[in-house]
Amino acid sequence: MSNETNSTAEFSAIGATRGAEHLHLDASTIDKIKSLVAAAGAIHQQGDAHFIITPEGYRVESITDKVRAAAPTPHRKTGTVHLTAVESFTTFVCVQSTPLECFIYADVEKRTLTAVLNDNQEHEAPAGWRDYRAVYTAELSREFSTWLAKNKVTMEQEEFAIFLEDNLVDIVEPSGEMLQKVALTLQAKTEVKFSSHRRLDNDQVQLGYSEEITATAGGDGNIEIPREFAIGVRLFKNGQAYKVRARLKYRLGGGKVKFWYELDRPENAVEEAFDAYVDSARSSGFTVLMGKP
């Protein structure tokens, strides 16, 4: 590039000189024009930077980006890669960096692992550019999001029965057969009048109801529902299943019953599951720092 640039500058200077001679300018003016043209046409390099110098009174023009854009390959690796599985995140980090060049930052609040692949851990080594990164975000699974969305939300009897039936596969305690029976019974008894409730010794609640079969005859009955249950679901996409306990609540009023459930500190289960990902990143030999990069 250097020889080619100098030749171009010399050619431009010769042309400018001939034009100046045609105008009958003195020798000193011609020499000044030659030097200005030569300076303007030369590309200078300082380290990795490229620039040209314009005549006095003008600015230095950087063309570093244009030179790099014309290169067959990038000057260095930059950018951010987003991974959807923690195993893919660990694999990518191990291939692209080393423990001496990379820190991994764990943000518990946002549930993210961010690897700064061109960071630097050595105290006396030059600082890295810190602009080449890999990010893994632990996204909540569809099934756990469904349970969180209805957590502590009061539902009418039929709505609750349908919710139980739709998500029966996630319930691990008590048995699915028992919960299915409760859901079907609640759906079948939407027109009855609930009048009593009492706690049983087997950790269940018995709801008493009465229904009018004909104008002259009626029937009474009971529904037993569990006071507690547990779901077994993946907390994160592509993650492992965790057991989360819940308390089943109800309210009687005007002959109707409303239900809701309260998950037992679901945020603790999420933190525990994310901690497992942090431990996985550490086991790969990289330093994991709690915080934001």
Short mmCIF file of C-alpha atoms in Angstrom, two decimals:
data_model
loop_
_atom_site.label_atom_id
_atom_site.label_comp_id
_atom_site.label_asym_id
_atom_site.label_seq_id
_atom_site.Cartn_x
_atom_site.Cartn_y
_atom_site.Cartn_z
CA MET A 1 0.00 0.00 0.00
CA SER A 2 2.84 2.36 0.85
CA ASN A 3 4.59 2.21 -2.59
CA GLU A 4 1.30 2.55 -4.41
CA THR A 5 0.31 5.54 -2.28
CA ASN A 6 3.66 7.29 -2.81
CA SER A 7 3.44 6.76 -6.57
CA THR A 8 -0.02 8.28 -6.62
CA ALA A 9 1.15 11.24 -4.58
CA GLU A 10 4.17 11.78 -6.88
CA PHE A 11 1.99 11.57 -9.99
CA SER A 12 -0.42 14.14 -8.53
CA ALA A 13 2.49 16.40 -7.59
CA ILE A 14 3.93 16.25 -11.15
CA GLY A 15 0.55 17.13 -12.60
CA ALA A 16 0.15 20.01 -10.21
CA THR A 17 3.67 21.27 -11.04
CA ARG A 18 3.01 21.29 -14.76
CA GLY A 19 -0.22 23.15 -14.22
CA ALA A 20 1.55 25.70 -12.05
CA GLU A 21 4.31 26.19 -14.67
CA HIS A 22 1.65 26.81 -17.29
CA LEU A 23 0.37 29.62 -15.06
CA HIS A 24 3.93 31.05 -14.91
CA LEU A 25 4.18 30.83 -11.10
CA ASP A 26 7.52 31.32 -9.39
CA ALA A 27 9.60 28.36 -8.25
CA SER A 28 8.87 28.73 -4.52
CA THR A 29 5.13 28.74 -5.13
CA ILE A 30 5.46 25.66 -7.34
CA ASP A 31 7.45 23.83 -4.63
CA LYS A 32 4.78 24.68 -2.04
CA ILE A 33 2.02 23.36 -4.29
CA LYS A 34 3.98 20.15 -4.85
CA SER A 35 4.42 19.55 -1.11
CA LEU A 36 0.75 20.23 -0.37
CA VAL A 37 -0.45 17.86 -3.08
CA ALA A 38 1.98 15.15 -1.96
CA ALA A 39 0.89 15.50 1.67
CA ALA A 40 -2.78 15.38 0.77
CA GLY A 41 -2.37 12.21 -1.27
CA ALA A 42 -0.33 10.24 1.28
CA ILE A 43 -1.90 7.74 3.66
CA HIS A 44 -0.14 7.56 7.01
CA GLN A 45 -0.30 4.73 9.53
CA GLN A 46 0.20 4.91 13.28
CA GLY A 47 -0.22 1.52 14.91
CA ASP A 48 -3.58 0.21 13.67
CA ALA A 49 -4.87 3.67 12.72
CA HIS A 50 -4.80 5.09 9.17
CA PHE A 51 -5.16 8.78 8.30
CA ILE A 52 -4.40 11.46 5.74
CA ILE A 53 -3.12 14.98 6.42
CA THR A 54 -4.82 17.85 4.61
CA PRO A 55 -3.17 21.24 4.01
CA GLU A 56 -2.53 23.68 6.84
CA GLY A 57 -5.70 25.05 8.36
CA TYR A 58 -7.65 21.87 7.71
CA ARG A 59 -8.22 18.80 9.89
CA VAL A 60 -6.69 15.34 10.07
CA GLU A 61 -9.09 12.89 8.43
CA SER A 62 -9.24 9.31 9.84
CA ILE A 63 -9.94 6.54 7.34
CA THR A 64 -9.29 3.66 9.75
CA ASP A 65 -12.85 2.32 9.53
CA LYS A 66 -12.79 2.37 5.73
CA VAL A 67 -9.47 0.51 5.61
CA ARG A 68 -10.75 -2.13 8.05
CA ALA A 69 -14.04 -2.50 6.17
CA ALA A 70 -12.09 -3.26 2.99
CA ALA A 71 -10.01 -5.99 4.68
CA PRO A 72 -10.87 -9.64 3.88
CA THR A 73 -11.44 -10.44 7.60
CA PRO A 74 -12.34 -8.33 10.66
CA HIS A 75 -9.52 -6.70 12.62
CA ARG A 76 -10.66 -8.59 15.79
CA LYS A 77 -13.69 -10.34 17.25
CA THR A 78 -16.48 -8.10 18.58
CA GLY A 79 -20.23 -8.30 19.22
CA THR A 80 -22.60 -10.16 21.52
CA VAL A 81 -23.81 -13.73 21.07
CA HIS A 82 -27.07 -14.77 22.79
CA LEU A 83 -27.38 -18.46 23.75
CA THR A 84 -30.62 -20.20 24.75
CA ALA A 85 -29.13 -23.14 26.68
CA VAL A 86 -26.56 -22.97 29.47
CA GLU A 87 -24.64 -25.89 27.93
CA SER A 88 -24.28 -23.96 24.68
CA PHE A 89 -23.14 -20.90 26.63
CA THR A 90 -20.40 -22.88 28.41
CA THR A 91 -19.25 -24.51 25.18
CA PHE A 92 -19.03 -21.19 23.34
CA VAL A 93 -17.10 -19.51 26.17
CA CYS A 94 -14.57 -22.35 26.39
CA VAL A 95 -13.94 -22.24 22.63
CA GLN A 96 -13.71 -18.47 22.30
CA SER A 97 -11.67 -17.48 25.36
CA THR A 98 -9.48 -18.62 28.26
CA PRO A 99 -9.86 -18.20 32.04
CA LEU A 100 -7.12 -15.52 31.99
CA GLU A 101 -8.93 -13.41 29.41
CA CYS A 102 -12.54 -13.76 30.52
CA PHE A 103 -14.79 -13.00 33.48
CA ILE A 104 -18.35 -14.32 33.72
CA TYR A 105 -20.85 -12.02 35.46
CA ALA A 106 -23.96 -13.54 37.08
CA ASP A 107 -26.95 -11.23 37.52
CA VAL A 108 -29.42 -13.02 39.81
CA GLU A 109 -32.14 -10.38 39.39
CA LYS A 110 -32.19 -10.64 35.58
CA ARG A 111 -31.15 -14.32 35.60
CA THR A 112 -28.33 -13.73 33.12
CA LEU A 113 -24.80 -15.03 32.69
CA THR A 114 -22.60 -12.62 30.71
CA ALA A 115 -19.12 -13.69 29.61
CA VAL A 116 -16.82 -10.81 28.65
CA LEU A 117 -14.55 -12.76 26.33
CA ASN A 118 -11.91 -10.05 25.88
CA ASP A 119 -11.72 -8.92 29.49
CA ASN A 120 -8.44 -9.37 31.38
CA GLN A 121 -7.73 -10.84 34.80
CA GLU A 122 -3.98 -10.32 35.01
CA HIS A 123 -3.18 -7.29 37.18
CA GLU A 124 -0.32 -5.94 35.08
CA ALA A 125 -1.64 -6.95 31.66
CA PRO A 126 -3.21 -4.37 29.31
CA ALA A 127 -6.95 -3.95 29.67
CA GLY A 128 -9.17 -5.77 27.20
CA TRP A 129 -11.65 -4.03 24.91
CA ARG A 130 -14.59 -5.77 26.68
CA ASP A 131 -16.73 -5.64 23.54
CA TYR A 132 -16.89 -9.35 22.70
CA ARG A 133 -19.50 -11.09 24.83
CA ALA A 134 -21.70 -14.15 25.24
CA VAL A 135 -25.00 -13.93 27.14
CA TYR A 136 -27.30 -16.61 28.49
CA THR A 137 -30.69 -15.62 29.89
CA ALA A 138 -32.57 -18.20 31.98
CA GLU A 139 -36.10 -17.76 30.58
CA LEU A 140 -39.02 -19.15 32.54
CA SER A 141 -40.66 -22.23 31.04
CA ARG A 142 -44.19 -22.07 29.65
CA GLU A 143 -45.60 -24.34 32.34
CA PHE A 144 -44.06 -22.47 35.26
CA SER A 145 -45.13 -19.14 33.74
CA THR A 146 -48.69 -20.49 33.62
CA TRP A 147 -48.67 -21.32 37.34
CA LEU A 148 -47.07 -17.98 38.23
CA ALA A 149 -49.68 -16.08 36.22
CA LYS A 150 -52.53 -17.53 38.33
CA ASN A 151 -50.70 -17.46 41.66
CA LYS A 152 -52.91 -15.79 44.33
CA VAL A 153 -55.58 -15.03 41.70
CA THR A 154 -59.16 -15.71 42.86
CA MET A 155 -61.13 -17.91 40.44
CA GLU A 156 -64.75 -18.85 40.19
CA GLN A 157 -65.59 -22.49 40.80
CA GLU A 158 -65.83 -23.52 37.12
CA GLU A 159 -62.79 -21.46 36.09
CA PHE A 160 -60.71 -23.11 38.80
CA ALA A 161 -61.95 -26.57 37.77
CA ILE A 162 -60.96 -25.95 34.15
CA PHE A 163 -57.53 -24.63 35.22
CA LEU A 164 -56.92 -27.77 37.29
CA GLU A 165 -57.95 -30.02 34.43
CA ASP A 166 -55.78 -28.18 31.87
CA ASN A 167 -52.68 -28.34 34.07
CA LEU A 168 -53.23 -31.67 35.79
CA VAL A 169 -50.04 -33.12 34.27
CA ASP A 170 -47.92 -30.70 36.36
CA ILE A 171 -49.38 -31.78 39.73
CA VAL A 172 -47.28 -34.45 41.47
CA GLU A 173 -48.91 -34.43 44.94
CA PRO A 174 -51.56 -35.63 45.60
CA SER A 175 -52.16 -38.04 42.72
CA GLY A 176 -53.42 -36.76 39.41
CA GLU A 177 -56.40 -39.10 39.67
CA MET A 178 -57.57 -37.45 42.87
CA LEU A 179 -57.20 -33.91 41.51
CA GLN A 180 -58.97 -34.88 38.31
CA LYS A 181 -61.89 -36.15 40.38
CA VAL A 182 -62.01 -32.84 42.26
CA ALA A 183 -61.95 -30.88 38.98
CA LEU A 184 -64.73 -32.95 37.42
CA THR A 185 -66.87 -32.71 40.56
CA LEU A 186 -66.48 -28.94 40.71
CA GLN A 187 -67.49 -28.66 37.07
CA ALA A 188 -70.57 -30.83 37.66
CA LYS A 189 -71.69 -28.92 40.77
CA THR A 190 -71.75 -25.36 39.45
CA GLU A 191 -75.44 -24.92 40.31
CA VAL A 192 -75.33 -26.22 43.88
CA LYS A 193 -75.36 -24.16 47.06
CA PHE A 194 -72.33 -24.52 49.30
CA SER A 195 -73.21 -24.11 52.94
CA SER A 196 -70.46 -25.59 55.13
CA HIS A 197 -66.82 -26.47 55.34
CA ARG A 198 -64.59 -28.26 57.82
CA ARG A 199 -61.03 -29.48 58.01
CA LEU A 200 -60.41 -33.21 58.10
CA ASP A 201 -57.64 -35.14 59.81
CA ASN A 202 -56.14 -36.22 56.47
CA ASP A 203 -55.08 -32.65 55.57
CA GLN A 204 -58.10 -32.13 53.37
CA VAL A 205 -61.09 -29.81 53.52
CA GLN A 206 -64.66 -30.99 53.18
CA LEU A 207 -67.12 -28.64 51.51
CA GLY A 208 -70.81 -29.36 52.13
CA TYR A 209 -73.40 -28.49 49.50
CA SER A 210 -77.07 -28.96 48.71
CA GLU A 211 -78.69 -29.18 45.31
CA GLU A 212 -82.30 -29.04 44.14
CA ILE A 213 -83.08 -32.00 41.87
CA THR A 214 -86.86 -31.44 41.50
CA ALA A 215 -89.32 -28.94 42.86
CA THR A 216 -90.01 -31.21 45.82
CA ALA A 217 -86.85 -33.24 46.33
CA GLY A 218 -83.23 -32.30 46.85
CA GLY A 219 -79.91 -33.85 47.71
CA ASP A 220 -76.95 -33.04 49.91
CA GLY A 221 -73.34 -33.96 49.38
CA ASN A 222 -69.72 -33.22 50.17
CA ILE A 223 -66.57 -32.48 48.18
CA GLU A 224 -63.16 -33.17 49.65
CA ILE A 225 -60.29 -31.04 48.39
CA PRO A 226 -56.63 -31.06 49.47
CA ARG A 227 -55.33 -28.22 51.59
CA GLU A 228 -51.93 -28.44 49.91
CA PHE A 229 -50.55 -29.78 46.65
CA ALA A 230 -47.23 -29.73 44.79
CA ILE A 231 -46.31 -29.14 41.18
CA GLY A 232 -43.26 -30.61 39.45
CA VAL A 233 -42.27 -28.40 36.51
CA ARG A 234 -39.24 -27.06 34.70
CA LEU A 235 -38.57 -23.58 36.03
CA PHE A 236 -36.46 -22.57 33.00
CA LYS A 237 -36.63 -23.51 29.35
CA ASN A 238 -34.37 -26.48 28.62
CA GLY A 239 -33.91 -26.85 32.40
CA GLN A 240 -34.55 -29.49 35.02
CA ALA A 241 -37.83 -30.02 36.88
CA TYR A 242 -38.28 -28.72 40.44
CA LYS A 243 -40.97 -29.43 43.01
CA VAL A 244 -42.84 -26.34 44.23
CA ARG A 245 -45.45 -26.65 46.99
CA ALA A 246 -48.69 -24.67 47.08
CA ARG A 247 -51.53 -24.03 49.53
CA LEU A 248 -55.06 -24.31 48.22
CA LYS A 249 -57.38 -21.55 49.52
CA TYR A 250 -61.14 -21.05 49.22
CA ARG A 251 -63.86 -18.64 50.28
CA LEU A 252 -67.58 -19.37 50.81
CA GLY A 253 -70.13 -16.63 50.24
CA GLY A 254 -73.71 -16.46 49.04
CA GLY A 255 -73.79 -20.21 48.47
CA LYS A 256 -70.84 -19.98 46.09
CA VAL A 257 -67.22 -20.96 46.56
CA LYS A 258 -64.15 -19.29 45.08
CA PHE A 259 -60.68 -20.79 44.92
CA TRP A 260 -57.10 -19.68 44.61
CA TYR A 261 -53.68 -21.10 45.40
CA GLU A 262 -50.47 -19.65 46.82
CA LEU A 263 -47.15 -21.03 45.65
CA ASP A 264 -44.66 -21.45 48.48
CA ARG A 265 -41.93 -18.83 47.83
CA PRO A 266 -41.49 -19.53 44.12
CA GLU A 267 -38.73 -16.89 43.93
CA ASN A 268 -36.54 -19.09 46.14
CA ALA A 269 -36.95 -22.00 43.75
CA VAL A 270 -35.97 -19.74 40.83
CA GLU A 271 -32.84 -18.54 42.66
CA GLU A 272 -31.89 -22.11 43.53
CA ALA A 273 -32.26 -23.21 39.92
CA PHE A 274 -30.19 -20.23 38.69
CA ASP A 275 -27.48 -20.99 41.27
CA ALA A 276 -27.07 -24.38 39.60
CA TYR A 277 -26.25 -22.59 36.34
CA VAL A 278 -23.71 -20.40 38.14
CA ASP A 279 -22.05 -23.52 39.56
CA SER A 280 -22.01 -25.04 36.07
CA ALA A 281 -20.19 -21.99 34.70
CA ARG A 282 -17.65 -22.13 37.54
CA SER A 283 -16.99 -25.81 36.95
CA SER A 284 -15.70 -24.96 33.46
CA GLY A 285 -12.70 -23.20 35.04
CA PHE A 286 -13.80 -19.59 34.58
CA THR A 287 -14.15 -17.01 37.34
CA VAL A 288 -17.79 -16.08 37.99
CA LEU A 289 -18.52 -12.71 39.62
CA MET A 290 -21.93 -11.83 41.07
CA GLY A 291 -23.05 -8.59 39.46
CA LYS A 292 -23.32 -6.74 36.16
CA PRO A 293 -20.47 -6.40 33.62
#
